[in-house]
Short mmCIF file of C-alpha atoms in Angstrom, two decimals:
data_model
loop_
_atom_site.label_atom_id
_atom_site.label_comp_id
_atom_site.label_asym_id
_atom_site.label_seq_id
_atom_site.Cartn_x
_atom_site.Cartn_y
_atom_site.Cartn_z
CA UNK A 833 38.66 12.08 -26.60
CA UNK A 834 37.79 10.94 -23.12
CA UNK A 835 41.31 10.76 -21.74
CA UNK A 836 43.05 13.58 -19.97
CA UNK A 837 39.85 15.23 -18.79
CA UNK A 838 40.84 17.12 -15.62
CA UNK A 839 37.78 16.02 -13.68
CA UNK A 840 38.84 12.42 -13.96
CA UNK A 841 42.14 12.97 -12.15
CA UNK A 842 40.60 13.06 -8.70
CA UNK A 843 38.26 10.12 -9.14
CA UNK A 844 38.42 7.09 -6.87
CA UNK A 845 40.41 4.21 -8.29
CA UNK A 846 37.46 1.84 -7.96
CA UNK A 847 35.37 3.54 -10.66
CA UNK A 848 35.46 1.30 -13.77
CA UNK A 849 37.26 2.68 -16.83
CA UNK A 850 34.15 2.99 -18.97
CA UNK A 851 32.43 5.17 -16.36
CA UNK A 852 35.35 7.50 -15.60
CA UNK A 853 34.47 10.07 -18.29
CA UNK A 854 30.94 10.30 -16.86
CA UNK A 855 32.10 10.73 -13.27
CA UNK A 856 34.87 13.07 -14.38
CA UNK A 857 32.15 15.24 -15.91
CA UNK A 858 30.09 15.10 -12.75
CA UNK A 859 33.13 16.22 -10.75
CA UNK A 860 33.10 19.32 -12.95
CA UNK A 861 29.33 19.75 -12.59
CA UNK A 862 28.58 18.54 -16.09
CA UNK A 863 26.66 15.63 -17.58
CA UNK A 864 28.64 13.97 -20.36
CA UNK A 865 27.30 11.07 -22.38
CA UNK A 866 28.95 8.62 -24.77
CA UNK A 867 28.43 9.77 -28.34
CA UNK A 868 28.90 7.91 -31.61
CA UNK A 869 30.88 9.98 -34.10
CA UNK A 870 29.67 7.73 -36.90
CA UNK A 871 25.88 7.80 -36.52
CA UNK A 872 25.96 10.94 -34.37
CA UNK A 873 23.76 9.62 -31.60
CA UNK A 874 24.16 9.48 -27.85
CA UNK A 875 23.83 6.20 -25.97
CA UNK A 876 23.67 5.14 -22.34
CA UNK A 877 25.23 3.13 -20.73
CA UNK A 878 28.74 3.37 -22.18
CA UNK A 879 29.72 0.46 -24.42
CA UNK A 880 32.72 -0.60 -26.48
CA UNK A 881 30.67 -0.29 -29.65
CA UNK A 882 27.76 1.96 -30.55
CA UNK A 883 24.53 0.08 -29.75
CA UNK A 884 22.88 1.86 -32.66
CA UNK A 885 25.33 1.29 -35.54
CA UNK A 886 28.17 -0.83 -34.14
CA UNK A 887 30.89 1.76 -34.71
CA UNK A 888 33.86 1.94 -32.35
CA UNK A 889 34.39 5.62 -33.18
CA UNK A 890 33.02 6.88 -29.89
CA UNK A 891 33.59 9.97 -27.78
CA UNK A 892 31.96 11.90 -24.98
CA UNK A 893 29.91 15.09 -25.24
CA UNK A 894 28.37 17.42 -22.73
CA UNK A 895 24.58 17.60 -22.60
CA UNK A 896 22.37 20.06 -20.80
CA UNK A 897 21.63 18.87 -17.25
CA UNK A 898 17.88 18.83 -17.72
CA UNK A 899 15.20 16.38 -18.71
CA UNK A 900 11.87 14.84 -17.97
CA UNK A 901 10.90 12.04 -15.58
CA UNK A 902 10.14 8.89 -17.60
CA UNK A 903 9.52 6.71 -14.56
CA UNK A 904 10.09 7.10 -10.84
CA UNK A 905 9.66 5.30 -7.58
CA UNK A 906 10.51 5.44 -3.90
CA UNK A 907 12.90 2.79 -2.65
CA UNK A 908 11.73 1.71 0.78
CA UNK A 909 14.00 -1.29 1.17
CA UNK A 910 17.40 -0.60 -0.37
CA UNK A 911 19.20 -3.61 -1.79
CA UNK A 912 22.45 -1.83 -2.71
CA UNK A 913 25.07 -2.46 -0.03
CA UNK A 914 25.37 0.52 2.30
CA UNK A 915 22.21 2.24 1.02
CA UNK A 916 19.92 0.72 3.63
CA UNK A 917 20.05 3.56 6.16
CA UNK A 918 19.22 6.12 3.44
CA UNK A 919 15.85 4.50 2.63
CA UNK A 920 13.27 5.66 1.86
CA UNK A 921 14.67 7.64 -1.05
CA UNK A 922 13.38 8.58 -4.48
CA UNK A 923 14.88 7.51 -7.78
CA UNK A 924 13.92 8.37 -11.32
CA UNK A 925 14.65 7.43 -14.90
CA UNK A 926 15.21 10.81 -16.53
CA UNK A 927 15.00 11.32 -20.31
CA UNK A 928 17.54 14.01 -21.13
CA UNK A 929 16.45 17.06 -23.09
CA UNK A 930 19.49 16.74 -25.39
CA UNK A 931 19.13 12.93 -25.71
CA UNK A 932 15.48 12.03 -25.12
CA UNK A 933 16.09 8.40 -26.05
CA UNK A 934 18.60 8.08 -23.19
CA UNK A 935 17.43 7.80 -19.60
CA UNK A 936 19.73 8.38 -16.67
CA UNK A 937 19.03 6.61 -13.39
CA UNK A 938 19.18 9.35 -10.79
CA UNK A 939 18.43 9.88 -7.15
CA UNK A 940 15.80 12.50 -6.50
CA UNK A 941 15.53 14.73 -3.46
CA UNK A 942 13.87 13.50 -0.32
CA UNK A 943 11.51 10.57 -0.04
CA UNK A 944 8.61 11.73 -2.22
CA UNK A 945 8.06 10.36 -5.69
CA UNK A 946 8.69 12.92 -8.44
CA UNK A 947 5.71 12.46 -10.77
CA UNK A 948 6.26 10.94 -14.21
CA UNK A 949 6.38 13.67 -16.84
CA UNK A 950 7.81 16.29 -14.47
CA UNK A 951 10.54 18.50 -15.89
CA UNK A 952 13.68 18.14 -13.79
CA UNK A 953 17.06 19.78 -13.52
CA UNK A 954 20.13 17.79 -12.64
CA UNK A 955 22.05 19.41 -9.81
CA UNK A 956 25.34 18.37 -8.28
CA UNK A 957 25.67 17.71 -4.56
CA UNK A 958 28.23 16.12 -2.27
CA UNK A 959 27.29 12.71 -0.90
CA UNK A 960 28.24 11.49 2.58
CA UNK A 961 31.77 10.63 1.47
CA UNK A 962 32.24 14.05 -0.13
CA UNK A 963 32.03 12.76 -3.68
CA UNK A 964 30.08 14.92 -6.13
CA UNK A 965 26.96 13.12 -7.36
CA UNK A 966 24.15 14.17 -9.71
CA UNK A 967 20.61 14.51 -8.42
CA UNK A 968 17.34 15.22 -10.20
CA UNK A 969 15.21 18.01 -8.74
CA UNK A 970 11.83 19.29 -9.94
CA UNK A 971 12.46 22.18 -12.31
CA UNK A 972 10.92 25.59 -11.68
CA UNK A 973 10.15 26.11 -15.33
CA UNK A 974 7.45 25.44 -17.82
CA UNK A 975 9.22 25.54 -21.12
CA UNK A 976 8.74 22.01 -22.40
CA UNK A 977 9.07 21.38 -26.08
CA UNK A 978 11.59 24.09 -26.76
CA UNK B 545 8.23 -0.54 -15.21
CA UNK B 546 5.27 -0.88 -12.87
CA UNK B 547 5.19 2.89 -12.35
CA UNK B 548 5.39 3.54 -16.08
CA UNK B 549 2.61 1.00 -16.62
CA UNK B 550 0.54 2.75 -13.96
CA UNK B 551 1.19 6.09 -15.67
CA UNK B 552 0.17 4.86 -19.12
CA UNK B 553 -2.68 2.49 -18.31
CA UNK B 554 -3.41 2.59 -14.58
CA UNK B 555 -2.41 -0.11 -12.12
CA UNK B 556 -4.25 -0.70 -8.85
CA UNK B 557 -2.95 -2.66 -5.85
CA UNK B 558 -5.95 -4.99 -6.24
CA UNK B 559 -4.70 -5.79 -9.76
CA UNK B 560 -1.10 -6.72 -8.99
CA UNK B 561 -2.61 -8.30 -5.87
CA UNK B 562 -5.04 -10.24 -8.05
CA UNK B 563 -2.19 -11.96 -9.84
CA UNK B 564 -0.38 -12.65 -6.56
CA UNK B 565 -3.51 -14.04 -4.87
CA UNK B 566 -4.42 -16.20 -7.87
CA UNK B 567 -0.91 -17.64 -7.93
CA UNK B 568 -1.15 -18.39 -4.22
CA UNK B 569 -4.48 -20.17 -4.74
CA UNK B 570 -2.74 -22.51 -7.16
CA UNK B 571 0.20 -23.00 -4.79
CA UNK B 572 -2.21 -24.05 -2.04
CA UNK B 573 -3.15 -26.99 -4.27
CA UNK B 574 0.47 -28.10 -4.75
CA UNK B 575 2.02 -30.08 -1.88
CA UNK B 576 5.55 -29.03 -2.89
CA UNK B 577 4.92 -25.29 -3.19
CA UNK B 578 6.84 -23.25 -0.60
CA UNK B 579 4.15 -20.62 0.07
CA UNK B 580 0.80 -22.30 0.57
CA UNK B 581 -0.95 -20.28 3.30
CA UNK B 582 -4.10 -18.49 2.09
CA UNK B 583 -3.68 -14.88 1.00
CA UNK B 584 -6.46 -12.30 0.74
CA UNK B 585 -6.26 -8.68 -0.38
CA UNK B 586 -5.73 -7.42 3.18
CA UNK B 587 -2.84 -9.84 3.53
CA UNK B 588 -1.38 -8.64 0.25
CA UNK B 589 -1.73 -4.99 1.23
CA UNK B 590 -0.01 -5.73 4.55
CA UNK B 591 3.07 -6.92 2.69
CA UNK B 592 5.87 -4.31 3.01
CA UNK B 593 6.61 -2.14 -0.02
CA UNK B 594 10.08 -2.69 -1.49
CA UNK B 595 9.87 0.04 -4.14
CA UNK B 596 6.50 1.61 -4.94
CA UNK B 597 4.24 -0.03 -5.99
CA UNK B 598 5.91 -3.43 -5.63
CA UNK B 599 5.63 -5.27 -2.33
CA UNK B 600 7.54 -8.24 -1.01
CA UNK B 601 4.75 -10.46 -2.34
CA UNK B 602 5.13 -9.00 -5.86
CA UNK B 603 8.71 -10.29 -5.98
CA UNK B 604 9.69 -13.90 -6.58
CA UNK B 605 11.02 -16.16 -3.88
CA UNK B 606 14.70 -17.00 -3.52
CA UNK B 607 15.15 -20.74 -3.48
CA UNK B 608 17.80 -23.42 -3.69
CA UNK B 609 16.46 -26.34 -5.67
CA UNK B 610 16.73 -28.40 -8.78
CA UNK B 611 14.55 -30.00 -11.41
CA UNK B 612 15.04 -31.84 -14.66
CA UNK B 613 13.21 -32.92 -17.78
CA UNK B 614 14.15 -35.37 -20.49
CA UNK B 615 13.75 -34.55 -24.18
CA UNK B 616 13.81 -37.45 -26.59
CA UNK B 617 12.28 -38.63 -29.84
CA UNK B 618 8.57 -39.25 -30.12
CA UNK B 619 9.32 -42.95 -30.76
CA UNK B 620 11.37 -43.34 -27.58
CA UNK B 621 8.88 -41.30 -25.58
CA UNK B 622 6.06 -43.54 -26.76
CA UNK B 623 7.97 -46.50 -25.39
CA UNK B 624 8.33 -44.94 -21.92
CA UNK B 625 5.99 -45.22 -18.97
CA UNK B 626 4.58 -41.68 -19.09
CA UNK B 627 2.09 -40.18 -21.55
CA UNK B 628 3.86 -38.45 -24.44
CA UNK B 629 4.06 -34.67 -24.28
CA UNK B 630 5.16 -33.11 -27.54
CA UNK B 631 7.18 -29.93 -28.03
CA UNK B 632 4.89 -28.39 -30.62
CA UNK B 633 6.68 -25.06 -30.64
CA UNK B 634 9.81 -23.58 -29.09
CA UNK B 635 11.21 -20.16 -29.86
CA UNK B 636 13.78 -17.78 -28.42
CA UNK B 637 13.84 -14.06 -29.02
CA UNK B 638 16.06 -11.19 -28.07
CA UNK B 639 15.29 -7.49 -27.96
CA UNK B 640 17.15 -5.26 -30.42
CA UNK B 641 18.11 -3.24 -27.35
CA UNK B 642 20.70 -5.23 -25.40
CA UNK B 643 20.44 -5.88 -21.68
CA UNK B 644 23.21 -3.31 -21.22
CA UNK B 645 20.97 -0.48 -22.39
CA UNK B 646 17.61 -2.15 -21.84
CA UNK B 647 16.17 0.01 -19.09
CA UNK B 648 17.82 3.19 -20.27
CA UNK B 649 17.10 3.00 -24.01
CA UNK B 650 14.33 0.47 -24.73
CA UNK B 651 11.97 2.45 -26.99
CA UNK B 652 8.79 0.53 -26.17
CA UNK B 653 9.26 0.22 -22.45
CA UNK B 654 6.20 -1.89 -21.64
CA UNK B 655 6.61 -4.59 -24.26
CA UNK B 656 9.37 -7.19 -24.34
CA UNK B 657 10.79 -9.76 -26.74
CA UNK B 658 8.05 -12.19 -25.66
CA UNK B 659 5.90 -10.77 -28.39
CA UNK B 660 8.20 -12.36 -30.98
CA UNK B 661 8.98 -15.66 -29.25
CA UNK B 662 5.30 -16.31 -28.50
CA UNK B 663 4.14 -15.56 -32.04
CA UNK B 664 6.91 -17.77 -33.43
CA UNK B 665 6.27 -20.73 -31.12
CA UNK B 666 2.51 -20.57 -31.64
CA UNK B 667 3.02 -20.46 -35.41
CA UNK B 668 5.28 -23.52 -35.20
CA UNK B 669 2.52 -25.32 -33.31
CA UNK B 670 -0.04 -24.13 -35.83
CA UNK B 671 -2.31 -22.67 -33.15
CA UNK B 672 -3.35 -19.33 -31.72
CA UNK B 673 -3.14 -18.02 -28.18
CA UNK B 674 -6.86 -18.72 -27.71
CA UNK B 675 -6.09 -22.44 -28.08
CA UNK B 676 -4.01 -22.49 -24.88
CA UNK B 677 -5.55 -24.42 -21.99
CA UNK B 678 -2.93 -23.57 -19.36
CA UNK B 679 0.04 -21.18 -19.18
CA UNK B 680 3.13 -21.19 -16.97
CA UNK B 681 4.50 -17.66 -17.22
CA UNK B 682 7.84 -16.45 -15.87
CA UNK B 683 6.67 -14.36 -12.92
CA UNK B 684 9.84 -12.86 -11.47
CA UNK B 685 7.62 -9.91 -10.50
CA UNK B 686 3.85 -9.52 -10.71
CA UNK B 687 4.24 -6.72 -13.27
CA UNK B 688 6.47 -8.80 -15.57
CA UNK B 689 3.82 -11.54 -15.70
CA UNK B 690 1.16 -8.94 -16.48
CA UNK B 691 3.26 -7.45 -19.30
CA UNK B 692 3.91 -10.91 -20.75
CA UNK B 693 0.18 -11.69 -20.79
CA UNK B 694 -0.11 -8.68 -23.09
CA UNK B 695 2.91 -9.61 -25.23
CA UNK B 696 1.58 -13.16 -25.64
CA UNK B 697 -1.74 -11.78 -26.83
CA UNK B 698 -3.81 -13.14 -23.95
CA UNK B 699 -4.85 -9.52 -23.34
CA UNK B 700 -4.54 -6.33 -25.35
CA UNK B 701 -1.99 -3.63 -24.53
CA UNK B 702 -2.82 -2.08 -21.19
CA UNK B 703 -5.50 -4.67 -20.44
CA UNK B 704 -3.38 -7.14 -18.49
CA UNK B 705 -3.86 -5.40 -15.15
CA UNK B 706 -7.65 -5.53 -15.35
CA UNK B 707 -7.44 -9.17 -16.51
CA UNK B 708 -5.46 -10.34 -13.48
CA UNK B 709 -7.43 -8.01 -11.20
CA UNK B 710 -10.52 -10.11 -11.98
CA UNK B 711 -8.64 -13.23 -10.81
CA UNK B 712 -8.79 -14.55 -14.37
CA UNK B 713 -5.62 -16.58 -13.79
CA UNK B 714 -6.88 -18.32 -10.62
CA UNK B 715 -8.38 -21.82 -10.37
CA UNK B 716 -11.66 -21.68 -12.28
CA UNK B 717 -10.60 -18.48 -14.06
CA UNK B 718 -10.53 -17.72 -17.77
CA UNK B 719 -6.91 -18.86 -18.22
CA UNK B 720 -5.18 -20.95 -15.55
CA UNK B 721 -1.71 -19.40 -15.06
CA UNK B 722 1.16 -20.73 -12.96
CA UNK B 723 -0.77 -23.71 -11.72
CA UNK B 724 2.10 -24.78 -9.46
CA UNK B 725 2.33 -21.40 -7.76
CA UNK B 726 4.93 -19.86 -10.02
CA UNK B 727 8.10 -18.13 -8.97
CA UNK B 728 5.99 -16.11 -6.54
CA UNK B 729 4.65 -18.97 -4.42
CA UNK B 730 6.07 -22.33 -5.62
CA UNK B 731 9.82 -21.65 -5.82
CA UNK B 732 12.41 -19.64 -7.68
CA UNK B 733 14.50 -22.18 -9.51
CA UNK B 734 15.00 -20.21 -12.68
CA UNK B 735 11.72 -21.24 -14.24
CA UNK B 736 12.46 -24.91 -14.83
CA UNK B 737 9.62 -25.54 -12.38
CA UNK B 738 7.36 -23.92 -14.99
CA UNK B 739 8.44 -26.49 -17.57
CA UNK B 740 7.92 -29.37 -15.13
CA UNK B 741 4.45 -28.09 -14.26
CA UNK B 742 3.57 -27.58 -17.93
CA UNK B 743 4.49 -31.20 -18.66
CA UNK B 744 2.52 -32.47 -15.65
CA UNK B 745 -0.58 -30.55 -16.73
CA UNK B 746 -0.44 -31.93 -20.27
CA UNK B 747 0.16 -35.44 -18.91
CA UNK B 748 -2.92 -34.94 -16.71
CA UNK B 749 -0.81 -35.73 -13.66
CA UNK B 750 -1.28 -32.49 -11.73
CA UNK B 751 -3.60 -34.11 -9.23
CA UNK B 752 -5.63 -31.64 -7.18
CA UNK B 753 -4.71 -28.70 -9.42
CA UNK B 754 -5.19 -30.41 -12.78
CA UNK B 755 -6.74 -28.20 -15.45
CA UNK B 756 -9.37 -30.60 -16.71
CA UNK B 757 -8.76 -31.88 -20.20
CA UNK B 758 -5.74 -29.63 -20.81
CA UNK B 759 -4.26 -30.51 -24.19
CA UNK B 760 -2.19 -27.38 -24.96
CA UNK B 761 0.19 -25.73 -22.53
CA UNK B 762 2.39 -22.67 -22.91
CA UNK B 763 5.54 -22.01 -20.87
CA UNK B 764 7.68 -18.87 -20.92
CA UNK B 765 11.12 -17.90 -19.72
CA UNK B 766 12.15 -14.28 -19.47
CA UNK B 767 15.21 -12.19 -18.71
CA UNK B 768 14.53 -8.56 -19.75
CA UNK B 769 16.09 -8.62 -23.22
CA UNK B 770 15.60 -12.35 -23.77
CA UNK B 771 12.44 -14.41 -23.91
CA UNK B 772 11.52 -17.99 -24.67
CA UNK B 773 8.17 -19.62 -25.37
CA UNK B 774 7.47 -23.34 -25.29
CA UNK B 775 4.25 -24.91 -26.55
CA UNK B 776 3.43 -28.38 -25.21
CA UNK B 777 0.70 -30.62 -26.59
CA UNK B 778 -0.57 -34.15 -26.10
#
């Protein structure tokens, strides 16, 4: 189900196999999550077996690029190699509207903390190397609980 | 986790700082602790922020070192030179959410598997948390020690921050915690230094930092989805 997705064709070789469907989706401006066809639940991160029921019958499905900030912070001293000059930058754990039990780790815009509980949209921007990456931005909407 | 804790319960710099300062007070009493210089709240607040709200001083040291302990039968131990310290309880636990998905899917984000390992080890020892005289708690970050105090039952949910903010874990406090200086001020050697210190306290060999009359000690090890609790008695 995850093979042959066009967005994956242009991905860098260094991206591990289990993450290629995710980044292939991002290249096409979509968020795709691993989905268990047996218990019909999303999970994150990708695994060989469903963390909920143990099934290996897994695929990938598109979810809406929106959610709510579960936790957030501002990284002032970056420990990831190469990220140092970007600090300070905001990051957030975002619970997805279509999979509230799954939280994506996302960069936010700028160096301010996006408050916990804020609705966010996931947008797609080019990073310094030109690769498309997802980013959480405060949503201009007030339609929680729909 | 610290930000989520702050969101749900409130978390002031003087509270994380309270744990850090208390730990440093203990370290000052230990000749082998790496960080022994006095630390007050101004000194804590001057520590650079790594990721809000955690500062350098909220994060454990990085240390090369080694330690060892010998486990044997009660009969052999009784024949050795040192006072016998008994393993009255020892339990491991693992979260139903694996490390792989821990931070992205853990349902109860502010409680770890320590809740299970502590309850199990205390039951093995036939005691309750109130019977503990001294605790050596895996303090990889200030917030993880605070959350474990809650999981162990020392404090209620959301009450750990206020507990450490009152310096309750310092010398002379309600519950002496990390009496060697912990991972924050003694050394980061994977927590085996917590076991060594727990044994020394129960042997009454902790010299200037001895918790007087300590008969029951509790030691924890922690790694997100995994937790271990050890109960030592004399």
